[in-house]
CSV table of C-alpha atoms in Angstrom, one decimal:
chain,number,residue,atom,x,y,z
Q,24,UNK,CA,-146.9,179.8,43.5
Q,25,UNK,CA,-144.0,181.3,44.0
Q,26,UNK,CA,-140.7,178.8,45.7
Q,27,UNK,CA,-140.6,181.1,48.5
Q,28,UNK,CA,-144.3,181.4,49.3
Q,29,UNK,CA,-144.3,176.9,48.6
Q,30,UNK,CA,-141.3,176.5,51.5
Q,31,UNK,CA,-143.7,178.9,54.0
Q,32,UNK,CA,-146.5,177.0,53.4
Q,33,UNK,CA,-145.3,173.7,53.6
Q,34,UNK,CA,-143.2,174.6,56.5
Q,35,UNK,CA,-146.4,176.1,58.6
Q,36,UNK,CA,-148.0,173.1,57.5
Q,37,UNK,CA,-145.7,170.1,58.5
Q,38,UNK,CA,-145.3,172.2,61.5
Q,39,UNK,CA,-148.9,172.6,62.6
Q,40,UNK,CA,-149.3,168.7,61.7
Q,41,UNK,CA,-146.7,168.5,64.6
Q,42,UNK,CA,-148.1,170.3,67.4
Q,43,UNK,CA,-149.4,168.4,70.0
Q,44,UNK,CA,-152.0,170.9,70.1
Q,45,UNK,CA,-154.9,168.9,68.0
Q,46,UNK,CA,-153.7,165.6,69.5
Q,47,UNK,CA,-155.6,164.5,72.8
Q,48,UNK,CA,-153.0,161.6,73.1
Q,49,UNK,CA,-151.0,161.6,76.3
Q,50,UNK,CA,-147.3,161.9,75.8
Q,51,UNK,CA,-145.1,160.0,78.3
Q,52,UNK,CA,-144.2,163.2,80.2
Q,53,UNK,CA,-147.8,164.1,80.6
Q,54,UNK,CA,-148.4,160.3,82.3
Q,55,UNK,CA,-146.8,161.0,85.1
Q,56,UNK,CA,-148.9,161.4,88.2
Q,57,UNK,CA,-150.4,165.6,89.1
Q,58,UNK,CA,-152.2,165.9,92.6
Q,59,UNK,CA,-153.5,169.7,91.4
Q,60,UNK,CA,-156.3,171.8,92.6
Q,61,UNK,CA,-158.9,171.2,90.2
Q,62,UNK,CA,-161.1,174.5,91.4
Q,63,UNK,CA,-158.0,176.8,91.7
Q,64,UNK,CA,-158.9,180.2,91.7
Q,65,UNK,CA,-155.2,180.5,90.1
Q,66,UNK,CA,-156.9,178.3,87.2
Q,67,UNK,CA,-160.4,180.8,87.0
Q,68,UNK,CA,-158.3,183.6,86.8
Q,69,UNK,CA,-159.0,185.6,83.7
Q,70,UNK,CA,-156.3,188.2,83.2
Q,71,UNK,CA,-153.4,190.3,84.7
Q,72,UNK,CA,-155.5,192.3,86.9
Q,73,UNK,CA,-157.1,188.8,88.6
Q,74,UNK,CA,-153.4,187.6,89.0
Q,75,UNK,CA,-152.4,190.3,90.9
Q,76,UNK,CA,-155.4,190.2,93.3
Q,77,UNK,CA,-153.8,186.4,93.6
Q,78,UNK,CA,-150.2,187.3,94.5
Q,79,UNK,CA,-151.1,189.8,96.8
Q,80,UNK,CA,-153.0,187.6,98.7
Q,81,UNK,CA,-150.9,185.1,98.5
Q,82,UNK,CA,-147.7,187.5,99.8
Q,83,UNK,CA,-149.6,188.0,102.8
Q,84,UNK,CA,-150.0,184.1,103.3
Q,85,UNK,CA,-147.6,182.0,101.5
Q,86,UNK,CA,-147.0,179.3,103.9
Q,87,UNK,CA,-149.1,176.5,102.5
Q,88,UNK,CA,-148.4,177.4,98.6
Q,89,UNK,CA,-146.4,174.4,96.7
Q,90,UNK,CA,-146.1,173.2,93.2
Q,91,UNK,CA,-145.0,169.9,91.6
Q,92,UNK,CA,-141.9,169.6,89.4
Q,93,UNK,CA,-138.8,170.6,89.9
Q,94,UNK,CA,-139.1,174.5,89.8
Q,95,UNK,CA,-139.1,176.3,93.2
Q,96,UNK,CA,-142.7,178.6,93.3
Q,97,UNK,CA,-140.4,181.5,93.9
Q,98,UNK,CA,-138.7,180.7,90.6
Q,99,UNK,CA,-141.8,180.0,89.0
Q,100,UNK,CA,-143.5,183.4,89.6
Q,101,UNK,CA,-140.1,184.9,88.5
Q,102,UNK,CA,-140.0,183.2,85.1
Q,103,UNK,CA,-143.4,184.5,84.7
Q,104,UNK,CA,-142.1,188.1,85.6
Q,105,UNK,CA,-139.1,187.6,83.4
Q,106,UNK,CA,-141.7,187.0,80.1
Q,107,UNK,CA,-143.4,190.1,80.9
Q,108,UNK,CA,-140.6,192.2,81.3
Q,109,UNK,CA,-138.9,190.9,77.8
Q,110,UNK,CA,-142.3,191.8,76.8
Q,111,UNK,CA,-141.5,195.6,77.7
Q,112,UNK,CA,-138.0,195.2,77.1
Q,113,UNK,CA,-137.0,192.7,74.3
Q,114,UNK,CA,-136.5,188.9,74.5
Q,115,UNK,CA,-132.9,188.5,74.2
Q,116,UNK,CA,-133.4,185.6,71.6
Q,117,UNK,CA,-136.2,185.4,69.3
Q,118,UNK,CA,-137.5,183.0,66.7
Q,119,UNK,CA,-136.6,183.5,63.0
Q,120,UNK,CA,-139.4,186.1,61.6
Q,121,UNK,CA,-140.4,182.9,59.4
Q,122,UNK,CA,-141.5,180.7,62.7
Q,123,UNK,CA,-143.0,184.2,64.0
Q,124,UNK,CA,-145.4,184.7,60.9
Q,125,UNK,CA,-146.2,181.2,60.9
Q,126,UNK,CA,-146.1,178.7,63.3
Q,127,UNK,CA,-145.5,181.2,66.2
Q,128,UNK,CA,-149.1,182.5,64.9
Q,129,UNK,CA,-150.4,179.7,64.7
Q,130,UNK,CA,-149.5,178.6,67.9
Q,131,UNK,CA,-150.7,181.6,69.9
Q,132,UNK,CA,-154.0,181.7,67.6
Q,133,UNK,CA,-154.8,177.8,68.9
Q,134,UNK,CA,-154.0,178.8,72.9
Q,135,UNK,CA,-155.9,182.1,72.6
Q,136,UNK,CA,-159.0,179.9,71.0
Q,137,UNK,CA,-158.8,177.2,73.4
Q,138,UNK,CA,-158.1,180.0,76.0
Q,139,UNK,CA,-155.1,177.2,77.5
Q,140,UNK,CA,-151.6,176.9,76.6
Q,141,UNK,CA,-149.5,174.1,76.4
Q,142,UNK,CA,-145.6,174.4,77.3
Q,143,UNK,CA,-142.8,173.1,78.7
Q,144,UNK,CA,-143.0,174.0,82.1
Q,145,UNK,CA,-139.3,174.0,83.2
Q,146,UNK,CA,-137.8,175.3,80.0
Q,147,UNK,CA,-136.6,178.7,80.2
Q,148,UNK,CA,-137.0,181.8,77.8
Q,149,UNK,CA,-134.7,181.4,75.0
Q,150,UNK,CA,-131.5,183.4,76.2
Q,151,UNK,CA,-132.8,184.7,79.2
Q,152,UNK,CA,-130.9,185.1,82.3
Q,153,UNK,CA,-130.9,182.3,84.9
Q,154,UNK,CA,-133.6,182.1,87.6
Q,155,UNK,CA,-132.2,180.9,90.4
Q,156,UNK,CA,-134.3,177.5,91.6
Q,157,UNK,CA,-133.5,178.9,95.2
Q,158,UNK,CA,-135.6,182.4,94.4
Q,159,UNK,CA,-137.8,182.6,97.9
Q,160,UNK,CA,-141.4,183.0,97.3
Q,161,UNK,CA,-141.9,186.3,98.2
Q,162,UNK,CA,-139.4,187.2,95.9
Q,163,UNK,CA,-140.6,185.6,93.0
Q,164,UNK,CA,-144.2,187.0,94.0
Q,165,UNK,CA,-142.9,190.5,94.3
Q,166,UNK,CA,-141.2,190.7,90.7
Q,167,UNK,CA,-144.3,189.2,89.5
Q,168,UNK,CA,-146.5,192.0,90.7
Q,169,UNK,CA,-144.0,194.6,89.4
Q,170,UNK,CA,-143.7,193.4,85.9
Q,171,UNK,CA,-147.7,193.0,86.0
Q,172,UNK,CA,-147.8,196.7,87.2
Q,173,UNK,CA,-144.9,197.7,84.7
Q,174,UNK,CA,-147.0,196.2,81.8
Q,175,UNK,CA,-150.6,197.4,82.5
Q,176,UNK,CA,-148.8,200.9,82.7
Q,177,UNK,CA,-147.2,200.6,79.5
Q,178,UNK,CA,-148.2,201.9,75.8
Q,179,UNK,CA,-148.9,199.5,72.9
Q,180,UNK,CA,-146.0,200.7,70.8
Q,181,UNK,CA,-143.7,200.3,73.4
Q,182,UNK,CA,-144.2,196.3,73.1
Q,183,UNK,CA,-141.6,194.1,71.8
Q,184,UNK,CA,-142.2,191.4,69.8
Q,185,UNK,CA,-142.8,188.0,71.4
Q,186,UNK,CA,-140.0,185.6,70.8
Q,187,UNK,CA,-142.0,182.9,69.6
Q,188,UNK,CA,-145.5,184.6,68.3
Q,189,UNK,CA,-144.3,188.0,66.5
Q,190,UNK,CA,-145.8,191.0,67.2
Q,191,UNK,CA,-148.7,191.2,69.7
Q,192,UNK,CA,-150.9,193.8,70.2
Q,193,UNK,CA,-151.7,194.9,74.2
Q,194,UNK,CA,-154.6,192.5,74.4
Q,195,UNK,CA,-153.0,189.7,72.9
Q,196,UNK,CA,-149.8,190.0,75.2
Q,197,UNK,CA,-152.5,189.8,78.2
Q,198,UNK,CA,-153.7,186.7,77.1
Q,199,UNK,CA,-150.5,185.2,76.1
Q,200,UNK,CA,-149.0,186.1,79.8
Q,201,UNK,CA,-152.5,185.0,81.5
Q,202,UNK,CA,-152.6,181.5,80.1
Q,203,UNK,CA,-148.4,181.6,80.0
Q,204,UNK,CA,-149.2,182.0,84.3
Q,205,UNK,CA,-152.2,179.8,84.5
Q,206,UNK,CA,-150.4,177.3,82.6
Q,207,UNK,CA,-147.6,177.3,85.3
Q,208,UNK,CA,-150.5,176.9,88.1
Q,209,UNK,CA,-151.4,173.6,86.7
Q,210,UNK,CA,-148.8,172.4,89.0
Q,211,UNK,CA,-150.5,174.1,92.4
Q,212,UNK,CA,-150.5,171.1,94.7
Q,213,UNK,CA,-153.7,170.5,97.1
């Protein structure tokens, strides 16, 4: 085995040995206390298209919509715009093509499988332009829909690879922006 093909290997490994992902331990972070909607339609959504059908309904009735954590909803929704748009435009900051190939893969493989993701929830995209925490709602839902609409329009080759998980095809970048959304809706408070 070559040194170079040793150092990926071991690297993907230790990393994957890492990931919370095969761990059903709680972390501290996760011990603090979530009243969420445990039949959400925001959590049965299965792609793009049924997020959409949300937001629009939602835009025409936001008053009672909240989320725990620190993030305003209107920011939320924005973020979720802002990694769909990178999606069609570049990230501005992406993982070496080492973490891409390997642990990015890996990582996207396990959430895709599990059909859940698992990520820090107030972290923003590598580089990515502030989100205002004081984005209204309507706002946020507004560039959310767009982006949505922008990506369903666009052509596979005109994808960017994902900062974290390399190039995606279509399909994947659906699912990896579904569960990235349904991930954030953990947090809809009841």
């Amino acid at each position: 085995m070559k040194r170079k093909e040793f150092i990926k290997r071991s690297a993907l490994l230790y990393t994957v040995l890492q990931l919370p992902l095969f761990s059903e331990s709680v972390s501290e972070e996760e011990t603090i206390p979530q009243t969420t909607v445990t039949e959400s339609p925001w959590l049965e959504a299965d792609d793009l298209s049924d997020f959409r059908v949300l937001l629009i309904q939602l835009q025409s009735d936001p008053r009672e919509f909240k989320l725990s954590g620190n993030w305003s909803p209107g920011k939320v929704f924005a973020h979720c715009a802002q990694s769909i748009e990178y999606s069609l435009k570049g990230y501005p900051e992406i993982k070496s093509s080492l973490f891409r190939g390997s642990v990015g893969k890996v990582a996207f493989s396990i959430f895709a499988f599990k059909n859940k993701m698992n990520h820090g929830l107030e972290e923003p995209i590598p580089g990515a332009e502030d989100i205002a925490n004081v984005t209204e709602l309507k706002v946020g839902i507004k560039r959310l829909i767009q982006a949505i609409d922008d990506f369903s329009k666009a052509k596979e080759s005109s994808l960017r690879p994902h900062f974290a998980y390399g190039d995606l095809t279509k399909e994947e970048y659906e699912v990896a922006h579904s569960l990235h959304i349904k991930n954030h809706m953990e947090r809809v408070l009841t």
